[in-house]
GROMACS .gro file of C-alpha atoms in nm:
model
  190
    1MET     CA    1  -5.039 -12.187  -3.556
    2CYS     CA    2  -4.787 -12.110  -3.786
    3VAL     CA    3  -4.659 -11.745  -3.630
    4ILE     CA    4  -4.490 -11.442  -3.800
    5ASP     CA    5  -4.137 -11.393  -3.772
    6LYS     CA    6  -4.143 -10.997  -3.838
    7GLU     CA    7  -3.768 -11.065  -3.893
    8LYS     CA    8  -3.786 -11.335  -4.133
    9PHE     CA    9  -4.039 -11.247  -4.306
   10PHE     CA   10  -4.226 -11.028  -4.579
   11PHE     CA   11  -4.611 -11.062  -4.477
   12PHE     CA   12  -4.927 -10.862  -4.569
   13GLU     CA   13  -4.989 -10.649  -4.255
   14GLU     CA   14  -4.757 -10.578  -3.960
   15SER     CA   15  -5.019 -10.690  -3.699
   16ASN     CA   16  -4.985 -11.082  -3.555
   17ASP     CA   17  -5.367 -11.081  -3.584
   18ILE     CA   18  -5.412 -11.392  -3.857
   19LYS     CA   19  -5.731 -11.629  -3.829
   20ILE     CA   20  -5.699 -11.970  -3.832
   21ASN     CA   21  -5.809 -12.132  -4.153
   22SER     CA   22  -5.762 -11.806  -4.329
   23LEU     CA   23  -5.628 -11.759  -4.694
   24GLU     CA   24  -5.323 -11.520  -4.431
   25HIS     CA   25  -5.291 -11.841  -4.239
   26ALA     CA   26  -5.198 -12.028  -4.532
   27TYR     CA   27  -4.982 -11.851  -4.683
   28LEU     CA   28  -4.814 -11.815  -4.357
   29CYS     CA   29  -4.782 -12.201  -4.332
   30VAL     CA   30  -4.629 -12.182  -4.689
   31LEU     CA   31  -4.366 -11.954  -4.599
   32ASN     CA   32  -4.283 -12.195  -4.269
   33ASP     CA   33  -4.287 -12.490  -4.510
   34ASP     CA   34  -4.587 -12.651  -4.330
   35LEU     CA   35  -4.727 -12.751  -4.745
   36ASP     CA   36  -4.982 -12.993  -4.634
   37ILE     CA   37  -5.119 -12.741  -4.370
   38ALA     CA   38  -5.170 -12.471  -4.627
   39TYR     CA   39  -5.290 -12.721  -4.885
   40SER     CA   40  -5.619 -12.827  -4.646
   41ILE     CA   41  -5.686 -12.486  -4.565
   42PHE     CA   42  -5.694 -12.340  -4.925
   43ASP     CA   43  -5.925 -12.638  -4.968
   44LYS     CA   44  -6.173 -12.561  -4.713
   45LYS     CA   45  -6.218 -12.245  -4.921
   46ASP     CA   46  -6.432 -12.241  -5.254
   47SER     CA   47  -6.336 -11.949  -5.358
   48PRO     CA   48  -6.111 -11.874  -5.671
   49ARG     CA   49  -5.829 -11.772  -5.428
   50GLY     CA   50  -5.891 -12.132  -5.266
   51LEU     CA   51  -5.883 -12.236  -5.581
   52TRP     CA   52  -5.578 -12.107  -5.734
   53GLY     CA   53  -5.390 -12.222  -5.347
   54LYS     CA   54  -5.427 -12.576  -5.436
   55SER     CA   55  -5.248 -12.576  -5.775
   56LEU     CA   56  -4.999 -12.371  -5.598
   57ILE     CA   57  -4.939 -12.584  -5.289
   58GLU     CA   58  -4.960 -12.893  -5.573
   59ILE     CA   59  -4.692 -12.739  -5.828
   60LEU     CA   60  -4.416 -12.632  -5.489
   61LYS     CA   61  -4.468 -12.976  -5.421
   62ASN     CA   62  -4.404 -13.054  -5.802
   63TYR     CA   63  -4.679 -13.319  -5.835
   64LEU     CA   64  -5.012 -13.094  -6.038
   65GLU     CA   65  -5.335 -13.283  -6.022
   66ASN     CA   66  -5.589 -12.941  -5.958
   67TYR     CA   67  -5.484 -12.751  -6.320
   68PRO     CA   68  -5.560 -12.431  -6.206
   69THR     CA   69  -5.764 -12.192  -6.457
   70TYR     CA   70  -5.687 -11.917  -6.750
   71PHE     CA   71  -5.804 -11.686  -6.499
   72GLN     CA   72  -5.665 -11.853  -6.125
   73ILE     CA   73  -5.307 -11.771  -6.294
   74ARG     CA   74  -5.401 -11.453  -6.461
   75ASN     CA   75  -5.479 -11.307  -6.129
   76PHE     CA   76  -5.220 -11.454  -5.870
   77LEU     CA   77  -4.941 -11.584  -6.032
   78GLU     CA   78  -4.759 -11.238  -6.049
   79ILE     CA   79  -4.853 -11.163  -5.662
   80ASP     CA   80  -4.790 -11.531  -5.532
   81LEU     CA   81  -4.426 -11.492  -5.752
   82ASP     CA   82  -4.342 -11.215  -5.621
   83PHE     CA   83  -4.420 -11.258  -5.272
   84LEU     CA   84  -4.247 -11.568  -5.235
   85ILE     CA   85  -3.888 -11.360  -5.396
   86LYS     CA   86  -3.969 -11.116  -5.105
   87ASN     CA   87  -3.947 -11.413  -4.845
   88ASP     CA   88  -3.632 -11.546  -5.023
   89LYS     CA   89  -3.812 -11.906  -5.085
   90LEU     CA   90  -3.607 -11.933  -5.415
   91ASN     CA   91  -3.670 -12.310  -5.405
   92TYR     CA   92  -4.051 -12.242  -5.424
   93VAL     CA   93  -3.995 -11.983  -5.708
   94GLU     CA   94  -3.820 -12.198  -5.920
   95SER     CA   95  -4.109 -12.466  -5.869
   96LEU     CA   96  -4.339 -12.200  -5.970
   97LEU     CA   97  -4.100 -12.041  -6.280
   98GLY     CA   98  -4.028 -12.430  -6.378
   99SER     CA   99  -4.428 -12.489  -6.421
  100LEU     CA  100  -4.445 -12.194  -6.699
  101VAL     CA  101  -4.414 -12.415  -6.989
  102PHE     CA  102  -4.733 -12.599  -6.840
  103MET     CA  103  -4.931 -12.299  -6.748
  104SER     CA  104  -4.839 -12.118  -7.080
  105GLY     CA  105  -5.082 -12.382  -7.205
  106ILE     CA  106  -5.336 -12.255  -6.981
  107ASN     CA  107  -5.271 -11.904  -7.023
  108GLN     CA  108  -5.040 -11.740  -7.297
  109GLU     CA  109  -4.910 -11.443  -7.116
  110VAL     CA  110  -4.727 -11.651  -6.810
  111TYR     CA  111  -4.406 -11.583  -6.893
  112LYS     CA  112  -4.517 -11.186  -6.967
  113PHE     CA  113  -4.631 -11.228  -6.585
  114ALA     CA  114  -4.304 -11.342  -6.440
  115ALA     CA  115  -4.121 -11.090  -6.667
  116ARG     CA  116  -4.311 -10.804  -6.463
  117VAL     CA  117  -4.222 -10.966  -6.116
  118MET     CA  118  -3.863 -10.994  -6.170
  119LEU     CA  119  -3.855 -10.662  -6.337
  120HIS     CA  120  -3.982 -10.530  -6.001
  121ASN     CA  121  -3.770 -10.691  -5.858
  122LYS     CA  122  -3.440 -10.586  -6.056
  123LEU     CA  123  -3.387 -10.921  -6.138
  124TYR     CA  124  -3.333 -10.792  -6.471
  125LYS     CA  125  -3.143 -11.024  -6.652
  126ILE     CA  126  -3.398 -11.328  -6.549
  127ALA     CA  127  -3.680 -11.049  -6.704
  128TYR     CA  128  -3.518 -10.986  -7.004
  129ASN     CA  129  -3.546 -11.369  -7.073
  130TYR     CA  130  -3.902 -11.417  -6.952
  131MET     CA  131  -3.987 -11.077  -7.192
  132MET     CA  132  -3.809 -11.264  -7.485
  133LYS     CA  133  -3.986 -11.574  -7.457
  134SER     CA  134  -4.324 -11.421  -7.417
  135LYS     CA  135  -4.243 -11.257  -7.733
  136ASP     CA  136  -4.215 -11.528  -7.939
  137PHE     CA  137  -4.482 -11.739  -7.752
  138TYR     CA  138  -4.701 -11.384  -7.802
  139TYR     CA  139  -4.570 -11.152  -8.038
  140ASN     CA  140  -4.919 -10.920  -8.044
  141ASP     CA  141  -4.927 -10.813  -7.695
  142PRO     CA  142  -4.877 -10.434  -7.691
  143GLU     CA  143  -4.812 -10.478  -7.300
  144LEU     CA  144  -4.544 -10.662  -7.344
  145HIS     CA  145  -4.353 -10.415  -7.644
  146PHE     CA  146  -4.443 -10.112  -7.374
  147MET     CA  147  -4.247 -10.309  -7.074
  148LEU     CA  148  -3.959 -10.424  -7.349
  149ALA     CA  149  -3.941 -10.012  -7.428
  150SER     CA  150  -3.899  -9.930  -7.067
  151TYR     CA  151  -3.664 -10.193  -6.996
  152TYR     CA  152  -3.420 -10.049  -7.320
  153TYR     CA  153  -3.475  -9.739  -7.189
  154ASN     CA  154  -3.405  -9.814  -6.912
  155PHE     CA  155  -3.078  -9.937  -6.994
  156MET     CA  156  -2.976  -9.655  -7.231
  157ASN     CA  157  -3.041  -9.908  -7.510
  158TYR     CA  158  -3.279  -9.559  -7.718
  159GLU     CA  159  -3.267  -9.768  -8.044
  160ALA     CA  160  -3.439 -10.094  -7.955
  161ALA     CA  161  -3.656  -9.868  -7.708
  162ASN     CA  162  -3.789  -9.712  -8.002
  163PHE     CA  163  -3.827 -10.024  -8.189
  164SER     CA  164  -4.055 -10.226  -7.895
  165ILE     CA  165  -4.271  -9.864  -7.806
  166CYS     CA  166  -4.335  -9.847  -8.181
  167GLU     CA  167  -4.435 -10.214  -8.242
  168CYS     CA  168  -4.675 -10.157  -7.935
  169LEU     CA  169  -4.844  -9.844  -8.026
  170ASN     CA  170  -4.877 -10.008  -8.377
  171LEU     CA  171  -5.101 -10.228  -8.167
  172ILE     CA  172  -5.281  -9.996  -7.958
  173SER     CA  173  -5.216  -9.608  -8.075
  174ASN     CA  174  -5.354  -9.448  -7.836
  175TYR     CA  175  -5.195  -9.625  -7.554
  176TYR     CA  176  -5.136  -9.337  -7.330
  177PRO     CA  177  -4.825  -9.475  -7.120
  178ALA     CA  178  -4.667  -9.558  -7.506
  179LEU     CA  179  -4.703  -9.242  -7.605
  180VAL     CA  180  -4.520  -9.076  -7.301
  181LEU     CA  181  -4.274  -9.322  -7.340
  182LYS     CA  182  -4.204  -9.247  -7.699
  183SER     CA  183  -4.201  -8.892  -7.659
  184LYS     CA  184  -3.921  -8.975  -7.386
  185ILE     CA  185  -3.742  -9.159  -7.645
  186GLU     CA  186  -3.751  -8.939  -7.905
  187GLU     CA  187  -3.573  -8.691  -7.673
  188LYS     CA  188  -3.314  -8.926  -7.621
  189LEU     CA  189  -3.246  -8.964  -8.011
  190VAL     CA  190  -3.230  -8.627  -8.087
   0.00000   0.00000   0.00000
């Protein structure tokens, strides 16, 4: 079984009580670069997470037979991308990001998902690039415009923040977080 090196990896829990052939075991194998073992564990799981895990491993190995579904991408891409970033698995992060073009044909929100992870990890330039790709791909996404407004606000570009928050509110006029951010932006524009 793969072991947890607490000094090296960011993992789910503090305990070492990971059951053999569990999803946690599969992810631990990913961290230890044991992709074949991880795949065999995911293959035994008849669940959305197990099916996504098979697609994930194939993406990380740069050949895909088991295409992820719309919902698998929506439910797991951000979590796993963040997990790989936090564990400094940059080659896997690159493989996953490299698959976004393909996955955008299945789920048009992939660039937004990637942008959100990059924002969370303070990779602002990359986040901005993915937000722009998302905007080009699907402009009428209120959540994306909210993310852009927040990004611009944090970088004190209040004019751009105001434009983005207005675009968000044009799509969903009663989106409460956007209304709160709009009032903050308006205070800075005075």
